[in-house]
Amino acid sequence: MSKLVIVESPAKAKTIKKYLGSGFEVVASMGHIRDLNPNRLSVDVKKKFAPKYEIIKGKEKLADDLVKLAEKSDYVYLATDPDREGEAISWHLAYLLGLDLNDKNRVTFNEITKTGVSTGMSSPRKIDIDLVNAQQARRILDRLVGYKLSPFLSQKIRKGLSAGRVQTVAVKIIVDRERKIREFKPEEYWSIDAKFIPKGSRKAFPAAFYGDRNGKIKIETGEQAQKLLDDMKDAQPVVENVKHGTRRKKPAPPFITSTLQQEASRKLGFQSKRTMKVAQELYEGIEIDGMGAVGLITYMRTDSLRLSEDSLDAAEKFIRNKWGDKYVPKEHRHFKSRSNAQDGHEAIRPTMADLEPDNIKANLTSDQYKLYKLIWERFIACQMAECIQKTTQADIAVKDYIFKASGYVVDFDGYTILYVESNDTPDDEKESELPELYKDMPLKIKEMIPNQHFTQPPARYTEASLIKALEEYGIGRPSTYAATISTITTRGYVKREAKSLVPTELGEVSTKLMEERFPNVANVKFTAQMEQNLDTVEEGKYEWVQLLTDFYGDFDKTLKAAKEEMKNVKIQLEEDKTDLVCDKCGKPMVVKYGRYGRFIACSGYPDCKNIVKMLNKIGVPCPKCGGDVISKNTKKGRQFFGCSNYPDCDFVSWYEPTAEKCPNCGSVLFKKKGKKPKLFCNSDGCGFEKDIQEEE
């Protein structure tokens, strides 16, 4: 007989088993074991929104096995993830296994280490029903919105569409930015950039035109810029004022879920889904030489900047040994979390401060190494001394006009020896090192160049900046950002252009419809307030059934009105139109969406039922005949590529051809996918290949 510990994943089970040893059986539930049926509403709105849970399809045998194991065990511990979702999984397991909800059988691990597991097992508690109710409320709320709105959107815009409470607002934020970009009217302005040389020197330094002694002058036209240049012609520049100072730069705080996703996007090019997948692996445990399976980071779904004193002591010791006393601040650095943070867990940090990334690189995949290195460096840097810069600002007089120059030198590198935070909008005006300048120093003009500029519209959102916006608005929670972005892109509301997120016509049309017909659902403030209400449920201050009641009354009324008022309305998307004409009746052909994907059909349906198969073009010409290369699948689902002119052209390949040419022989390069994607030449005797970076 033994004690049974149920976790969510096999990897986590393996790591925890190592620390618990004999006497414990550790098994995985593989995530949720019960849920709402995906094919039905499964919520009885007339009976206080009672959910109808059932064993998830395909997990029936697992459920039976867990029941048998529990019956044979002396005691059962529920050790699912330490958040709302994990609490709900434990609650469902308790129901399945017939456990008493008053038993103290719930344990949580902030980190999967010997200390973390020991601490968690030493303080079991009852299942937190308030956490469970907050998760239930969110699940049912999203089910009501999705199942009630999706058929409406499918009927009015396009078959197969789905709606979501958080995804609707995320798309709206992207659409609103696109509207601002379109409405933007650029304004012309000019600058004058100069380079001056101190007397007796050959090295020039840059300065920018500011104005005159009365203040700043805005240069609006090229004629105005040229007039200023003419006024300053043959003038003798002189340093009018010099100001020296000291700038102290503090390190960025440790990661929380949102900032980890943002920085991984900026520095590593990871999409948020990829970041969270790798972070989960690092948390659950990796086999390390000489150590066995060990969790390398703390729990990765958190909005708290809190750090344990033990971790701060360990960081201080490592920094002192690695770089010396001067890199250690006078006291541990603490960071303040956002006012609306749940503060359930520590910030994301390495479980062992002295476990340097390069020392375990051989045990990690490329993605694991990159992300662990990012988390480790950010944590260590946040406990290092400030970077100290000596700054210089100078005013240079050219007749009655003023140019300004600024620069700095690093007096002490501090934390920047290890890590510097990246930025969504890097400053193009980089400060440079200035020569020694003093008041009344004469200078020579090396050059003065007028430059034309135009004001720029706001930038499109990237994954990093969208996550930042969602967090600032209070929409969603750390665990939802990756899933939300993945949903709106895979369902075609948003597309990626390089790193930017751009709304499709479908995204814009559906947003407009939602704004007009369901203003609360497509409302940033309303959605943020709902998140606060869910937090209040978690705190035990708002009854979850009441939350749903308060929402559903107005929502249901609005939906019924929209259905009635738009009874005979069908919105036709431009992107669904084609330039093809039906060869049977002469009417335009349009793109339709069925259970097996897109196809082209006559717009005269049902009078005309002509259908044409849609070719999945990849945008690359055929290497043999120049026709369109299309993507196809075998009967077993394996992808291959062929020419649209088949059978006249017999080009076919398992590998995807690209538009790039081989630098050695000029042949088409093909793409080989995998852990290390490559471009390679298929020509006999060539052998050229190169690595490529590919997003998941």
CSV table of N, CA and C in Angstrom, one decimal, residues 333-453:
chain,number,residue,atom,x,y,z
A,333,ARG,N,17.3,43.6,-3.6
A,333,ARG,CA,16.4,44.5,-4.4
A,333,ARG,C,15.0,43.8,-4.4
A,334,HIS,N,14.0,44.5,-4.0
A,334,HIS,CA,12.6,44.0,-4.0
A,334,HIS,C,11.8,44.9,-5.0
A,335,PHE,N,10.8,44.3,-5.6
A,335,PHE,CA,10.0,44.9,-6.7
A,335,PHE,C,8.5,44.9,-6.3
A,336,LYS,N,7.8,45.9,-6.6
A,336,LYS,CA,6.4,46.0,-6.3
A,336,LYS,C,5.6,45.5,-7.4
A,337,SER,N,4.6,44.6,-7.1
A,337,SER,CA,3.7,44.1,-8.1
A,337,SER,C,2.6,45.1,-8.5
A,338,ARG,N,2.0,44.9,-9.6
A,338,ARG,CA,0.9,45.7,-10.0
A,338,ARG,C,-0.2,45.6,-8.9
A,339,SER,N,-1.0,46.7,-8.8
A,339,SER,CA,-2.1,46.8,-7.8
A,339,SER,C,-3.1,45.7,-7.9
A,340,ASN,N,-3.4,45.2,-9.2
A,340,ASN,CA,-4.4,44.2,-9.4
A,340,ASN,C,-3.8,42.8,-9.5
A,341,ALA,N,-2.5,42.6,-9.1
A,341,ALA,CA,-1.9,41.3,-9.2
A,341,ALA,C,-2.5,40.3,-8.1
A,342,GLN,N,-2.7,39.1,-8.5
A,342,GLN,CA,-3.2,38.1,-7.6
A,342,GLN,C,-2.2,37.6,-6.6
A,343,ASP,N,-0.9,37.8,-7.0
A,343,ASP,CA,0.2,37.5,-6.0
A,343,ASP,C,0.2,36.1,-5.5
A,344,GLY,N,-0.2,35.1,-6.3
A,344,GLY,CA,-0.3,33.8,-5.8
A,344,GLY,C,1.0,33.0,-5.7
A,345,HIS,N,1.9,33.4,-6.5
A,345,HIS,CA,3.2,32.7,-6.6
A,345,HIS,C,4.3,33.8,-6.7
A,346,GLU,N,5.6,33.3,-6.6
A,346,GLU,CA,6.7,34.1,-6.8
A,346,GLU,C,6.8,34.5,-8.3
A,347,ALA,N,7.7,35.4,-8.5
A,347,ALA,CA,8.1,35.8,-9.9
A,347,ALA,C,8.8,34.5,-10.5
A,348,ILE,N,8.9,34.5,-11.8
A,348,ILE,CA,9.6,33.4,-12.5
A,348,ILE,C,11.1,33.6,-12.3
A,349,ARG,N,11.7,32.6,-11.8
A,349,ARG,CA,13.1,32.6,-11.6
A,349,ARG,C,13.7,31.2,-11.7
A,350,PRO,N,15.0,31.1,-11.8
A,350,PRO,CA,15.6,29.8,-11.8
A,350,PRO,C,15.5,29.2,-10.4
A,351,THR,N,15.4,27.9,-10.2
A,351,THR,CA,15.3,27.3,-8.9
A,351,THR,C,16.7,27.2,-8.2
A,352,MET,N,17.7,27.3,-9.0
A,352,MET,CA,19.1,27.3,-8.5
A,352,MET,C,19.9,28.4,-9.1
A,353,ALA,N,20.2,29.4,-8.3
A,353,ALA,CA,20.9,30.6,-8.9
A,353,ALA,C,22.2,30.3,-9.5
A,354,ASP,N,22.9,29.3,-8.9
A,354,ASP,CA,24.3,29.0,-9.4
A,354,ASP,C,24.3,28.0,-10.5
A,355,LEU,N,23.1,27.6,-11.0
A,355,LEU,CA,23.1,26.6,-12.2
A,355,LEU,C,23.1,27.5,-13.5
A,356,GLU,N,24.3,27.8,-13.9
A,356,GLU,CA,24.5,28.6,-15.1
A,356,GLU,C,24.0,27.9,-16.4
A,357,PRO,N,23.4,28.6,-17.3
A,357,PRO,CA,22.9,28.0,-18.5
A,357,PRO,C,23.9,27.2,-19.3
A,358,ASP,N,25.1,27.8,-19.5
A,358,ASP,CA,26.1,27.1,-20.3
A,358,ASP,C,26.6,25.8,-19.7
A,359,ASN,N,26.4,25.6,-18.4
A,359,ASN,CA,26.9,24.4,-17.7
A,359,ASN,C,25.9,23.2,-17.9
A,360,ILE,N,24.7,23.5,-18.3
A,360,ILE,CA,23.7,22.4,-18.6
A,360,ILE,C,23.2,22.5,-20.0
A,361,LYS,N,23.9,23.2,-20.9
A,361,LYS,CA,23.4,23.4,-22.3
A,361,LYS,C,23.3,22.0,-23.0
A,362,ALA,N,24.2,21.1,-22.7
A,362,ALA,CA,24.2,19.8,-23.4
A,362,ALA,C,22.9,19.0,-23.0
A,363,ASN,N,22.3,19.3,-21.9
A,363,ASN,CA,21.1,18.6,-21.5
A,363,ASN,C,19.8,19.2,-22.0
A,364,LEU,N,19.9,20.4,-22.6
A,364,LEU,CA,18.7,21.1,-23.0
A,364,LEU,C,18.5,21.1,-24.5
A,365,THR,N,17.3,21.2,-25.0
A,365,THR,CA,17.1,21.5,-26.4
A,365,THR,C,17.5,23.0,-26.7
A,366,SER,N,17.5,23.3,-27.9
A,366,SER,CA,17.9,24.7,-28.3
A,366,SER,C,16.9,25.7,-27.6
A,367,ASP,N,15.6,25.4,-27.7
A,367,ASP,CA,14.6,26.3,-27.2
A,367,ASP,C,14.7,26.4,-25.7
A,368,GLN,N,14.9,25.2,-25.0
A,368,GLN,CA,15.0,25.2,-23.6
A,368,GLN,C,16.2,26.0,-23.1
A,369,TYR,N,17.3,25.9,-23.8
A,369,TYR,CA,18.5,26.6,-23.4
A,369,TYR,C,18.3,28.1,-23.5
A,370,LYS,N,17.7,28.5,-24.6
A,370,LYS,CA,17.5,30.0,-24.9
A,370,LYS,C,16.6,30.6,-23.8
A,371,LEU,N,15.5,29.9,-23.5
A,371,LEU,CA,14.6,30.4,-22.6
A,371,LEU,C,15.1,30.4,-21.1
A,372,TYR,N,15.8,29.3,-20.8
A,372,TYR,CA,16.3,29.2,-19.4
A,372,TYR,C,17.4,30.3,-19.3
A,373,LYS,N,18.2,30.5,-20.3
A,373,LYS,CA,19.3,31.5,-20.2
A,373,LYS,C,18.6,32.9,-20.0
A,374,LEU,N,17.5,33.2,-20.7
A,374,LEU,CA,16.8,34.5,-20.6
A,374,LEU,C,16.3,34.7,-19.2
A,375,ILE,N,15.7,33.6,-18.6
A,375,ILE,CA,15.1,33.7,-17.3
A,375,ILE,C,16.2,33.8,-16.2
A,376,TRP,N,17.2,33.0,-16.4
A,376,TRP,CA,18.4,33.0,-15.4
A,376,TRP,C,19.0,34.4,-15.4
A,377,GLU,N,19.4,34.9,-16.6
A,377,GLU,CA,20.1,36.2,-16.7
A,377,GLU,C,19.2,37.3,-16.1
A,378,ARG,N,17.9,37.3,-16.4
A,378,ARG,CA,17.0,38.4,-15.9
A,378,ARG,C,17.0,38.4,-14.4
A,379,PHE,N,16.9,37.2,-13.8
A,379,PHE,CA,16.8,37.1,-12.4
A,379,PHE,C,18.1,37.5,-11.7
A,380,ILE,N,19.2,37.0,-12.2
A,380,ILE,CA,20.5,37.4,-11.6
A,380,ILE,C,20.8,38.9,-11.7
A,381,ALA,N,20.5,39.4,-12.9
A,381,ALA,CA,20.7,40.8,-13.2
A,381,ALA,C,19.9,41.7,-12.2
A,382,CYS,N,18.7,41.3,-11.9
A,382,CYS,CA,17.8,42.1,-11.1
A,382,CYS,C,18.3,42.3,-9.7
A,383,GLN,N,19.3,41.4,-9.3
A,383,GLN,CA,19.9,41.5,-7.9
A,383,GLN,C,21.3,42.1,-8.0
A,384,MET,N,21.7,42.7,-9.1
A,384,MET,CA,23.0,43.2,-9.3
A,384,MET,C,23.0,44.7,-9.1
A,385,ALA,N,24.2,45.3,-8.9
A,385,ALA,CA,24.4,46.7,-8.7
A,385,ALA,C,23.9,47.5,-10.0
A,386,GLU,N,23.6,48.8,-9.7
A,386,GLU,CA,23.2,49.7,-10.8
A,386,GLU,C,24.3,49.9,-11.8
A,387,CYS,N,23.9,50.3,-13.0
A,387,CYS,CA,24.9,50.7,-14.0
A,387,CYS,C,25.0,52.3,-13.8
A,388,ILE,N,26.3,52.7,-13.7
A,388,ILE,CA,26.5,54.2,-13.5
A,388,ILE,C,27.1,54.8,-14.8
A,389,GLN,N,26.5,55.8,-15.3
A,389,GLN,CA,27.0,56.5,-16.5
A,389,GLN,C,27.3,57.9,-16.2
A,390,LYS,N,28.4,58.4,-16.7
A,390,LYS,CA,28.8,59.8,-16.7
A,390,LYS,C,28.2,60.5,-17.9
A,391,THR,N,27.3,61.5,-17.7
A,391,THR,CA,26.7,62.1,-18.9
A,391,THR,C,27.2,63.5,-19.1
A,392,THR,N,27.2,63.9,-20.4
A,392,THR,CA,27.6,65.2,-20.8
A,392,THR,C,26.5,65.8,-21.7
A,393,GLN,N,26.1,67.0,-21.4
A,393,GLN,CA,25.2,67.8,-22.3
A,393,GLN,C,25.8,69.1,-22.6
A,394,ALA,N,25.8,69.4,-23.9
A,394,ALA,CA,26.5,70.7,-24.3
A,394,ALA,C,25.6,71.4,-25.3
A,395,ASP,N,25.6,72.8,-25.1
A,395,ASP,CA,24.9,73.7,-26.0
A,395,ASP,C,26.0,74.3,-26.9
A,396,ILE,N,25.8,74.2,-28.2
A,396,ILE,CA,26.8,74.9,-29.1
A,396,ILE,C,26.1,76.0,-29.8
A,397,ALA,N,26.7,77.2,-29.8
A,397,ALA,CA,26.1,78.4,-30.4
A,397,ALA,C,26.7,78.6,-31.8
A,398,VAL,N,25.8,78.7,-32.8
A,398,VAL,CA,26.3,79.1,-34.1
A,398,VAL,C,25.5,80.3,-34.5
A,399,LYS,N,26.2,81.5,-34.4
A,399,LYS,CA,25.6,82.8,-34.4
A,399,LYS,C,24.6,82.8,-33.2
A,400,ASP,N,23.3,83.1,-33.6
A,400,ASP,CA,22.3,83.1,-32.5
A,400,ASP,C,21.5,81.8,-32.4
A,401,TYR,N,22.0,80.8,-33.1
A,401,TYR,CA,21.3,79.5,-33.1
A,401,TYR,C,22.0,78.5,-32.1
A,402,ILE,N,21.2,77.6,-31.6
A,402,ILE,CA,21.7,76.6,-30.7
A,402,ILE,C,21.6,75.2,-31.2
A,403,PHE,N,22.7,74.4,-31.1
A,403,PHE,CA,22.7,73.0,-31.3
A,403,PHE,C,22.9,72.3,-30.0
A,404,LYS,N,22.3,71.1,-29.8
A,404,LYS,CA,22.5,70.4,-28.6
A,404,LYS,C,23.2,69.0,-28.9
A,405,ALA,N,24.1,68.7,-28.0
A,405,ALA,CA,24.8,67.4,-28.1
A,405,ALA,C,24.8,66.8,-26.7
A,406,SER,N,24.6,65.5,-26.7
A,406,SER,CA,24.6,64.7,-25.5
A,406,SER,C,25.2,63.4,-25.7
A,407,GLY,N,25.8,62.9,-24.6
A,407,GLY,CA,26.5,61.6,-24.7
A,407,GLY,C,26.8,61.1,-23.3
A,408,TYR,N,27.3,59.9,-23.2
A,408,TYR,CA,27.7,59.4,-21.9
A,408,TYR,C,28.8,58.4,-22.1
A,409,VAL,N,29.5,58.1,-21.0
A,409,VAL,CA,30.4,57.0,-20.9
A,409,VAL,C,30.1,56.2,-19.7
A,410,VAL,N,30.3,54.9,-19.8
A,410,VAL,CA,29.9,54.0,-18.7
A,410,VAL,C,31.0,54.1,-17.6
A,411,ASP,N,30.7,54.5,-16.4
A,411,ASP,CA,31.6,54.6,-15.3
A,411,ASP,C,31.7,53.2,-14.6
A,412,PHE,N,30.6,52.5,-14.5
A,412,PHE,CA,30.5,51.2,-13.9
A,412,PHE,C,29.4,50.4,-14.6
A,413,ASP,N,29.7,49.3,-15.2
A,413,ASP,CA,28.7,48.5,-16.0
A,413,ASP,C,27.6,47.9,-15.1
A,414,GLY,N,27.9,47.5,-13.9
A,414,GLY,CA,26.9,46.9,-13.0
A,414,GLY,C,26.2,45.7,-13.7
A,415,TYR,N,24.9,45.7,-13.6
A,415,TYR,CA,24.1,44.6,-14.1
A,415,TYR,C,24.2,44.4,-15.6
A,416,THR,N,24.6,45.5,-16.4
A,416,THR,CA,24.6,45.4,-17.8
A,416,THR,C,25.8,44.5,-18.3
A,417,ILE,N,26.6,44.1,-17.4
A,417,ILE,CA,27.7,43.1,-17.8
A,417,ILE,C,27.0,41.8,-18.2
A,418,LEU,N,25.8,41.6,-17.7
A,418,LEU,CA,25.1,40.3,-17.9
A,418,LEU,C,23.9,40.4,-18.8
A,419,TYR,N,23.1,41.5,-18.6
A,419,TYR,CA,21.7,41.5,-19.2
A,419,TYR,C,21.2,42.9,-19.4
A,420,VAL,N,20.6,43.2,-20.6
A,420,VAL,CA,20.0,44.5,-20.8
A,420,VAL,C,18.6,44.2,-21.4
A,421,GLU,N,17.6,44.8,-20.8
A,421,GLU,CA,16.2,44.6,-21.3
A,421,GLU,C,16.0,45.2,-22.7
A,422,SER,N,15.3,44.5,-23.6
A,422,SER,CA,15.0,45.1,-24.9
A,422,SER,C,13.7,45.9,-24.8
A,423,ASN,N,13.4,46.5,-26.0
A,423,ASN,CA,12.3,47.5,-26.0
A,423,ASN,C,11.5,47.3,-27.3
A,424,ASP,N,10.2,47.6,-27.2
A,424,ASP,CA,9.4,47.5,-28.5
A,424,ASP,C,9.7,48.6,-29.4
A,425,THR,N,10.1,49.8,-28.9
A,425,THR,CA,10.4,51.0,-29.7
A,425,THR,C,11.7,51.5,-29.4
A,426,PRO,N,12.8,50.8,-29.9
A,426,PRO,CA,14.1,51.3,-29.6
A,426,PRO,C,14.4,52.7,-30.0
A,427,ASP,N,15.2,53.4,-29.3
A,427,ASP,CA,15.5,54.8,-29.6
A,427,ASP,C,16.5,54.8,-30.7
A,428,ASP,N,16.2,55.5,-31.8
A,428,ASP,CA,17.1,55.6,-32.9
A,428,ASP,C,18.2,56.6,-32.7
A,429,GLU,N,17.9,57.5,-31.8
A,429,GLU,CA,18.8,58.6,-31.5
A,429,GLU,C,19.8,58.2,-30.5
A,430,LYS,N,20.8,57.3,-30.9
A,430,LYS,CA,21.7,56.8,-29.9
A,430,LYS,C,22.7,57.9,-29.4
A,431,GLU,N,22.9,57.9,-28.1
A,431,GLU,CA,23.9,58.9,-27.6
A,431,GLU,C,25.3,58.4,-27.9
A,432,SER,N,26.2,59.3,-28.2
A,432,SER,CA,27.5,58.9,-28.5
A,432,SER,C,28.5,59.5,-27.4
A,433,GLU,N,29.7,59.0,-27.4
A,433,GLU,CA,30.7,59.5,-26.5
A,433,GLU,C,31.1,60.9,-27.0
A,434,LEU,N,31.2,61.9,-26.1
A,434,LEU,CA,31.6,63.2,-26.5
A,434,LEU,C,33.0,63.4,-26.1
A,435,PRO,N,33.8,64.3,-26.9
A,435,PRO,CA,35.1,64.6,-26.4
A,435,PRO,C,35.0,65.6,-25.2
A,436,GLU,N,36.2,65.8,-24.6
A,436,GLU,CA,36.2,66.8,-23.5
A,436,GLU,C,35.9,68.2,-24.0
A,437,LEU,N,34.8,68.8,-23.5
A,437,LEU,CA,34.3,70.1,-23.9
A,437,LEU,C,34.3,71.0,-22.8
A,438,TYR,N,34.5,72.3,-23.0
A,438,TYR,CA,34.5,73.3,-22.0
A,438,TYR,C,33.9,74.6,-22.5
A,439,LYS,N,33.3,75.4,-21.7
A,439,LYS,CA,32.7,76.6,-22.1
A,439,LYS,C,33.6,77.5,-22.9
A,440,ASP,N,33.1,78.1,-23.9
A,440,ASP,CA,33.8,79.1,-24.8
A,440,ASP,C,34.8,78.4,-25.7
A,441,MET,N,34.8,77.0,-25.8
A,441,MET,CA,35.7,76.3,-26.7
A,441,MET,C,35.3,76.5,-28.1
A,442,PRO,N,36.2,77.0,-29.0
A,442,PRO,CA,35.9,77.2,-30.4
A,442,PRO,C,35.8,75.8,-31.1
A,443,LEU,N,34.9,75.8,-32.1
A,443,LEU,CA,34.7,74.5,-32.9
A,443,LEU,C,34.8,74.8,-34.3
A,444,LYS,N,34.9,73.8,-35.1
A,444,LYS,CA,34.8,73.9,-36.6
A,444,LYS,C,33.6,73.1,-37.0
A,445,ILE,N,33.0,73.6,-38.1
A,445,ILE,CA,31.8,72.9,-38.7
A,445,ILE,C,32.3,71.9,-39.7
A,446,LYS,N,32.1,70.6,-39.4
A,446,LYS,CA,32.5,69.6,-40.4
A,446,LYS,C,31.4,69.4,-41.5
A,447,GLU,N,30.1,69.4,-41.0
A,447,GLU,CA,29.0,69.3,-41.9
A,447,GLU,C,27.7,69.8,-41.2
A,448,MET,N,26.8,70.3,-42.0
A,448,MET,CA,25.4,70.5,-41.6
A,448,MET,C,24.5,70.0,-42.6
A,449,ILE,N,23.6,69.1,-42.3
A,449,ILE,CA,22.8,68.4,-43.3
A,449,ILE,C,21.3,68.6,-42.9
A,450,PRO,N,20.5,69.1,-43.8
A,450,PRO,CA,19.1,69.2,-43.6
A,450,PRO,C,18.4,67.8,-43.9
A,451,ASN,N,17.5,67.4,-43.1
A,451,ASN,CA,16.8,66.1,-43.3
A,451,ASN,C,15.3,66.2,-43.2
A,452,GLN,N,14.7,65.7,-44.2
A,452,GLN,CA,13.2,65.8,-44.3
A,452,GLN,C,12.6,64.5,-43.5
A,453,HIS,N,11.6,64.8,-42.7
A,453,HIS,CA,10.9,63.7,-42.0
A,453,HIS,C,9.4,63.9,-42.1
